[in-house]
Short mmCIF file of C-alpha atoms in Angstrom, two decimals:
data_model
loop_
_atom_site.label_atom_id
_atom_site.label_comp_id
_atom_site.label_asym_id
_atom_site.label_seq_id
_atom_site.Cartn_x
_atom_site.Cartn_y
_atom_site.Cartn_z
CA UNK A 1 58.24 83.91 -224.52
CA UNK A 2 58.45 81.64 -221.81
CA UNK A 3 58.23 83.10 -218.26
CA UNK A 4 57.81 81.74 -214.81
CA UNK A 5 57.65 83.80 -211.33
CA UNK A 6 57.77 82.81 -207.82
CA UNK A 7 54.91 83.82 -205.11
CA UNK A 8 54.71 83.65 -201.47
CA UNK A 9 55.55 84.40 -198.59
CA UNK A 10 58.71 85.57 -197.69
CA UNK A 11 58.68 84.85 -194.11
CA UNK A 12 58.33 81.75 -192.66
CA UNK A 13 58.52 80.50 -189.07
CA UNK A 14 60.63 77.75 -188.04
CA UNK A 15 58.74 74.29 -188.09
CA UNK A 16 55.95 75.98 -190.00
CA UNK A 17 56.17 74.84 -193.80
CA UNK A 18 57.16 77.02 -196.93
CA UNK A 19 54.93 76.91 -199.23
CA UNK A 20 55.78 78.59 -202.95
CA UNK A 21 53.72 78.84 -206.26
CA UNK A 22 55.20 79.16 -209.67
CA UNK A 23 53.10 80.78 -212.41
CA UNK A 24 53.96 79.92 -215.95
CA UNK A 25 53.09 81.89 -219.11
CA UNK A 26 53.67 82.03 -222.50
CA UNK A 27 54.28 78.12 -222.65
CA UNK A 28 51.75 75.25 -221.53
CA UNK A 29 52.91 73.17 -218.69
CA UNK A 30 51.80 69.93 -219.71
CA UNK A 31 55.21 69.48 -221.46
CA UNK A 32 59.04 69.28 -220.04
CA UNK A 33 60.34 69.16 -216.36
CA UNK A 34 59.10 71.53 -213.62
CA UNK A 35 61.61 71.69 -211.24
CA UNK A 36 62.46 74.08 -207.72
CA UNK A 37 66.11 74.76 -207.06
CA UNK A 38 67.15 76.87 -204.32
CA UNK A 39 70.42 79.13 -203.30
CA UNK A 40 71.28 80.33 -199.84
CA UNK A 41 72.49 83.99 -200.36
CA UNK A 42 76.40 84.16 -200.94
CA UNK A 43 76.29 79.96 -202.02
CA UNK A 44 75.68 77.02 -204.04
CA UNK A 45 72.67 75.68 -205.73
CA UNK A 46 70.61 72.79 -205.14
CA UNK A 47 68.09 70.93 -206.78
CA UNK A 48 64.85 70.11 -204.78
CA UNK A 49 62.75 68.00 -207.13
CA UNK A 50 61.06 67.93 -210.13
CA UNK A 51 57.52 67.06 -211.38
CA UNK A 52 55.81 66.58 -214.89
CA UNK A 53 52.47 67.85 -215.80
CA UNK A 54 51.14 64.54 -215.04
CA UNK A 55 51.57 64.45 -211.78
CA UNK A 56 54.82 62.44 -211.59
CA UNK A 57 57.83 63.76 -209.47
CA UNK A 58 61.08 63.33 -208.34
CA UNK A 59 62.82 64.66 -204.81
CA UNK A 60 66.47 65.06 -203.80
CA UNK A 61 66.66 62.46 -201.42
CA UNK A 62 68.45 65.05 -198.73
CA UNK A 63 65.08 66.73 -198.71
CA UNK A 64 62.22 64.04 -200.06
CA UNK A 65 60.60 63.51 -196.01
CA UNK A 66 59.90 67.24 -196.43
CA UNK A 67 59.07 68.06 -199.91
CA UNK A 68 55.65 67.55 -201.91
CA UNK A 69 55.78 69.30 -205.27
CA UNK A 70 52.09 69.44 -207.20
CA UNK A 71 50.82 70.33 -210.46
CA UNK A 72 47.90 72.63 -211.68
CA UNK A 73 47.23 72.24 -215.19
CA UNK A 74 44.28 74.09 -215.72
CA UNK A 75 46.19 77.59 -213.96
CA UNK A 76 49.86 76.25 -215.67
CA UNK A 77 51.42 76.85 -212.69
CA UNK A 78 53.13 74.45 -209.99
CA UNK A 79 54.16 74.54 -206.47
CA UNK A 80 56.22 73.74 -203.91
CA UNK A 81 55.35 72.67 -200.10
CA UNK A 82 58.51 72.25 -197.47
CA UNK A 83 57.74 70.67 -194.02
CA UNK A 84 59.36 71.70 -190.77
CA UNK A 85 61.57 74.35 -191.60
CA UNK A 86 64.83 75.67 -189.73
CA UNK A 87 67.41 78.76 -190.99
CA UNK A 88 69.32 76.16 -192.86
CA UNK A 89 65.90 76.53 -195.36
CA UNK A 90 66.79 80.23 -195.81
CA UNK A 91 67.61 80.80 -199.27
CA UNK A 92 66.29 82.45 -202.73
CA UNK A 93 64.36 79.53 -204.40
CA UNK A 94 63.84 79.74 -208.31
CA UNK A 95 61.30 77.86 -209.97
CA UNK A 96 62.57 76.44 -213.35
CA UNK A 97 61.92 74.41 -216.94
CA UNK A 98 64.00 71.82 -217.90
CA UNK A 99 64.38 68.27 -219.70
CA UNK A 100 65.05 65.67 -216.44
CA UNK A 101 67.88 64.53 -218.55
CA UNK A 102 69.02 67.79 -219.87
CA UNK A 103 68.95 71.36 -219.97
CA UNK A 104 67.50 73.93 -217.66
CA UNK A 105 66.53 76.65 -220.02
CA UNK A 106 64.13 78.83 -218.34
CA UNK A 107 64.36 80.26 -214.66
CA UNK A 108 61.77 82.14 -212.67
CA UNK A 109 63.77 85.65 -211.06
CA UNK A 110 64.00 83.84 -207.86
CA UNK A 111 62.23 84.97 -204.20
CA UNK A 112 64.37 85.08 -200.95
CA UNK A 113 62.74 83.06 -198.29
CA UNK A 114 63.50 83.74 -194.73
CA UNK A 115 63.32 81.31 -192.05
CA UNK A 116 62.78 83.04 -188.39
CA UNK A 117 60.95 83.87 -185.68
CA UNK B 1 74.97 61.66 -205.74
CA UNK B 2 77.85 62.86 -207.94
CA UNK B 3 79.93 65.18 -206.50
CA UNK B 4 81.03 68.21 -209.10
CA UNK B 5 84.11 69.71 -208.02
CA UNK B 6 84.54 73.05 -210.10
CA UNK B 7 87.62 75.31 -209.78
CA UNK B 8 89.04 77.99 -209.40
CA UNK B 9 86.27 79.22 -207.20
CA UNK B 10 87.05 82.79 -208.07
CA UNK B 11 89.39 84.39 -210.63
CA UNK B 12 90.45 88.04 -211.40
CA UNK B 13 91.26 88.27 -215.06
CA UNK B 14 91.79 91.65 -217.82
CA UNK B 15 89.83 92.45 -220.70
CA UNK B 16 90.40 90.35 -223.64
CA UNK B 17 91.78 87.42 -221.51
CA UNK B 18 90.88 83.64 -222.16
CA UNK B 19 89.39 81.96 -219.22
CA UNK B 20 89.05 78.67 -218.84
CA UNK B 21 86.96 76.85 -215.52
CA UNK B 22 87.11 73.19 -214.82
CA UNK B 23 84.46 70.65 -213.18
CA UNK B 24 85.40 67.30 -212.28
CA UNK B 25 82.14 65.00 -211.75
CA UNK B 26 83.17 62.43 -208.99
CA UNK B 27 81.76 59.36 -211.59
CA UNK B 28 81.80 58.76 -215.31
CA UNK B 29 78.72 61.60 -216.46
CA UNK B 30 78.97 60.93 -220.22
CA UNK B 31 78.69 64.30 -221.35
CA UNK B 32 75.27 65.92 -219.61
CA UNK B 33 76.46 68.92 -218.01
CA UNK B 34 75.11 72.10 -218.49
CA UNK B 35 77.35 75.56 -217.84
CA UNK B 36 75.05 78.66 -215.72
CA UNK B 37 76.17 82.41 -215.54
CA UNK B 38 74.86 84.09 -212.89
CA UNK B 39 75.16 87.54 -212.29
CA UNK B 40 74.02 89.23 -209.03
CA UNK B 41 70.80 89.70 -207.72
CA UNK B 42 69.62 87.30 -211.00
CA UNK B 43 68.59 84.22 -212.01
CA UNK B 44 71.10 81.94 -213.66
CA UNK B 45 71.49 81.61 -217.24
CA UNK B 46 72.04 78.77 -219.69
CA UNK B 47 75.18 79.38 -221.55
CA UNK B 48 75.99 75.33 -222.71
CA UNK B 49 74.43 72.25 -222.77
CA UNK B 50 75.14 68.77 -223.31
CA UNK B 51 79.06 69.74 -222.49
CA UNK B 52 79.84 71.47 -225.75
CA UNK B 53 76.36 72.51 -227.73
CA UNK B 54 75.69 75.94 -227.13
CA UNK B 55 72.57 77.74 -225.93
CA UNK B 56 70.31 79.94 -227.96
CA UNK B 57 71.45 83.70 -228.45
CA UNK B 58 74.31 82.81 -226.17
CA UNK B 59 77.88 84.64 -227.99
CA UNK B 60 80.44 82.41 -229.60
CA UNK B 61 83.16 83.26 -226.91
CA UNK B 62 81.79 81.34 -224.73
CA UNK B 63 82.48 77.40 -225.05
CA UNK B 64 82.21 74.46 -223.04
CA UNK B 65 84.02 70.43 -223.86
CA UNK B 66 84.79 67.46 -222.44
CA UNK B 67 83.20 64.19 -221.60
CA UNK B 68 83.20 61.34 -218.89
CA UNK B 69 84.42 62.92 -215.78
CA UNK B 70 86.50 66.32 -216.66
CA UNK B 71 84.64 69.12 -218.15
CA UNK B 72 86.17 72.47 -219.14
CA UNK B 73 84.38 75.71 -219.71
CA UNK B 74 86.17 78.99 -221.66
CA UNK B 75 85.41 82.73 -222.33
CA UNK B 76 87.86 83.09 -225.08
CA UNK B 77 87.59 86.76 -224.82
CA UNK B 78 86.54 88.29 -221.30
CA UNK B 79 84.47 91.15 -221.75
CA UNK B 80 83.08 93.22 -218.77
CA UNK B 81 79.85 91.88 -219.09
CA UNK B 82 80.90 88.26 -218.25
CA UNK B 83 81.36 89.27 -215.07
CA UNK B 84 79.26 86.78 -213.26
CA UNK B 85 79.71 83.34 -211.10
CA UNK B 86 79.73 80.19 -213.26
CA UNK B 87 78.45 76.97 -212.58
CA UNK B 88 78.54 73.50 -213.82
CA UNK B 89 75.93 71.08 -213.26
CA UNK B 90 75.33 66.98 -214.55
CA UNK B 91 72.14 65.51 -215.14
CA UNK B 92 73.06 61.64 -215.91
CA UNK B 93 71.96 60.63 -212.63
CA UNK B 94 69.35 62.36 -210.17
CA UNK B 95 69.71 64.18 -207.93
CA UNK B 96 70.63 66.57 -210.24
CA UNK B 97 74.26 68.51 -208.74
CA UNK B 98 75.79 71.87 -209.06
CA UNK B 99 79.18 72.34 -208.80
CA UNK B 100 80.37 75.18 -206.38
CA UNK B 101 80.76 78.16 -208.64
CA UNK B 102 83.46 80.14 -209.86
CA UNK B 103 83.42 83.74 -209.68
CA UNK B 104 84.99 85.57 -212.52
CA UNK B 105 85.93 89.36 -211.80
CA UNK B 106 88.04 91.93 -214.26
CA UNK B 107 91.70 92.34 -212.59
#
């Protein structure tokens, strides 16, 4: 079955950049939507961006100046690379499939990120 | 970006009640929301797509309809395993939105 999990670092000074991996298994990556969505603990979600296994992506515009999403075929796994962070970056951030006009069927467990000196 | 306003945020219902949450997409969204359950400390789940087509494995109780810019999703029987926060979410135009949640708990 399709699985994904987050990995990295779960500390992360402010102005430093966040940098998170998702591995993918039991499905090959050069198909659908790879996106990263994030939660602050206790809130709402938020999309960051999205990027297709050949090499094309797409950023929420309230984060694109920080945000460069890449591909890695040949491992099937993608990651995620945030600039400058502050505490308003704190959150769990999930790693996800989806359609870009549709569903988002499978979700990584998540990993809390921390933002602090 | 389209604003999804979802209410109530938080409910207390018994045991073999209907419940029934709302999202109101700020433009015309066709019909391309999904509906999330999200328990704690867990990833969230697809429960509906496409407004009103249900998920894989997901029970008949749960239900989801609508179109353009009102969107209604029900638990026609609450069971104590639905207890969970429920979100809506469009994706007609990016940046794909989330609507605030609503958090469902047994009275």
């Amino acid at each position: 079955q399709v699985q994904l999990k987050e990995a990295g670092p779960g500390l992360v000074k402010p102005s430093e950049t966040l940098s998170l991996t998702c591995d993918v298994s039991g499905f090959s990556i050069s198909s659908y939507y790879w996106a990263w969505i994030r939660q602050p603990p206790g809130k709402g979600l938020e999309w960051i961006g999205s990027i297709y296994h050949d090499g094309t992506t797409y950023y929420n515009p309230s984060l694109k100046s920080r945000v460069t999403i890449s591909v890695d075929t040949s491992n099937n796994q993608f990651s995620l690379h945030l600039t400058s962070v502050t505490a308003a970056d704190s959150a769990f951030y999930y790693c996800a499939r989806h359609k870009l006009y549709g569903e988002i069927d499978h979700w990584g467990q998540g990993t809390l990120v921390t933002v602090s000196s | 970006d389209i604003q999804m306003t979802q209410s109530p945020s938080s409910l207390s219902a018994s045991v073999g009640d209907r419940v029934t949450i709302t999202c109101q997409a700020s433009q015309d969204i066709g019909s391309y929301v999904n509906w999330f359950q999200q328990k704690p400390g867990k990833a969230p789940k697809l429960l509906i797509y496409d407004a009103d087509t249900m998920a894989t494995g997901i029970p008949s109780r749960f239900s989801g309809s609508g179109s353009g810019t009102d969107f209604t999703f029900t638990i026609s029987s609450l069971q104590p395993e639905d207890i969970a926060t429920y979100f809506c979410q469009q994706y007609d135009i990016l940046p794909l939105t989330f609507g605030g949640g609503s958090k469902v708990e047994i009275k």
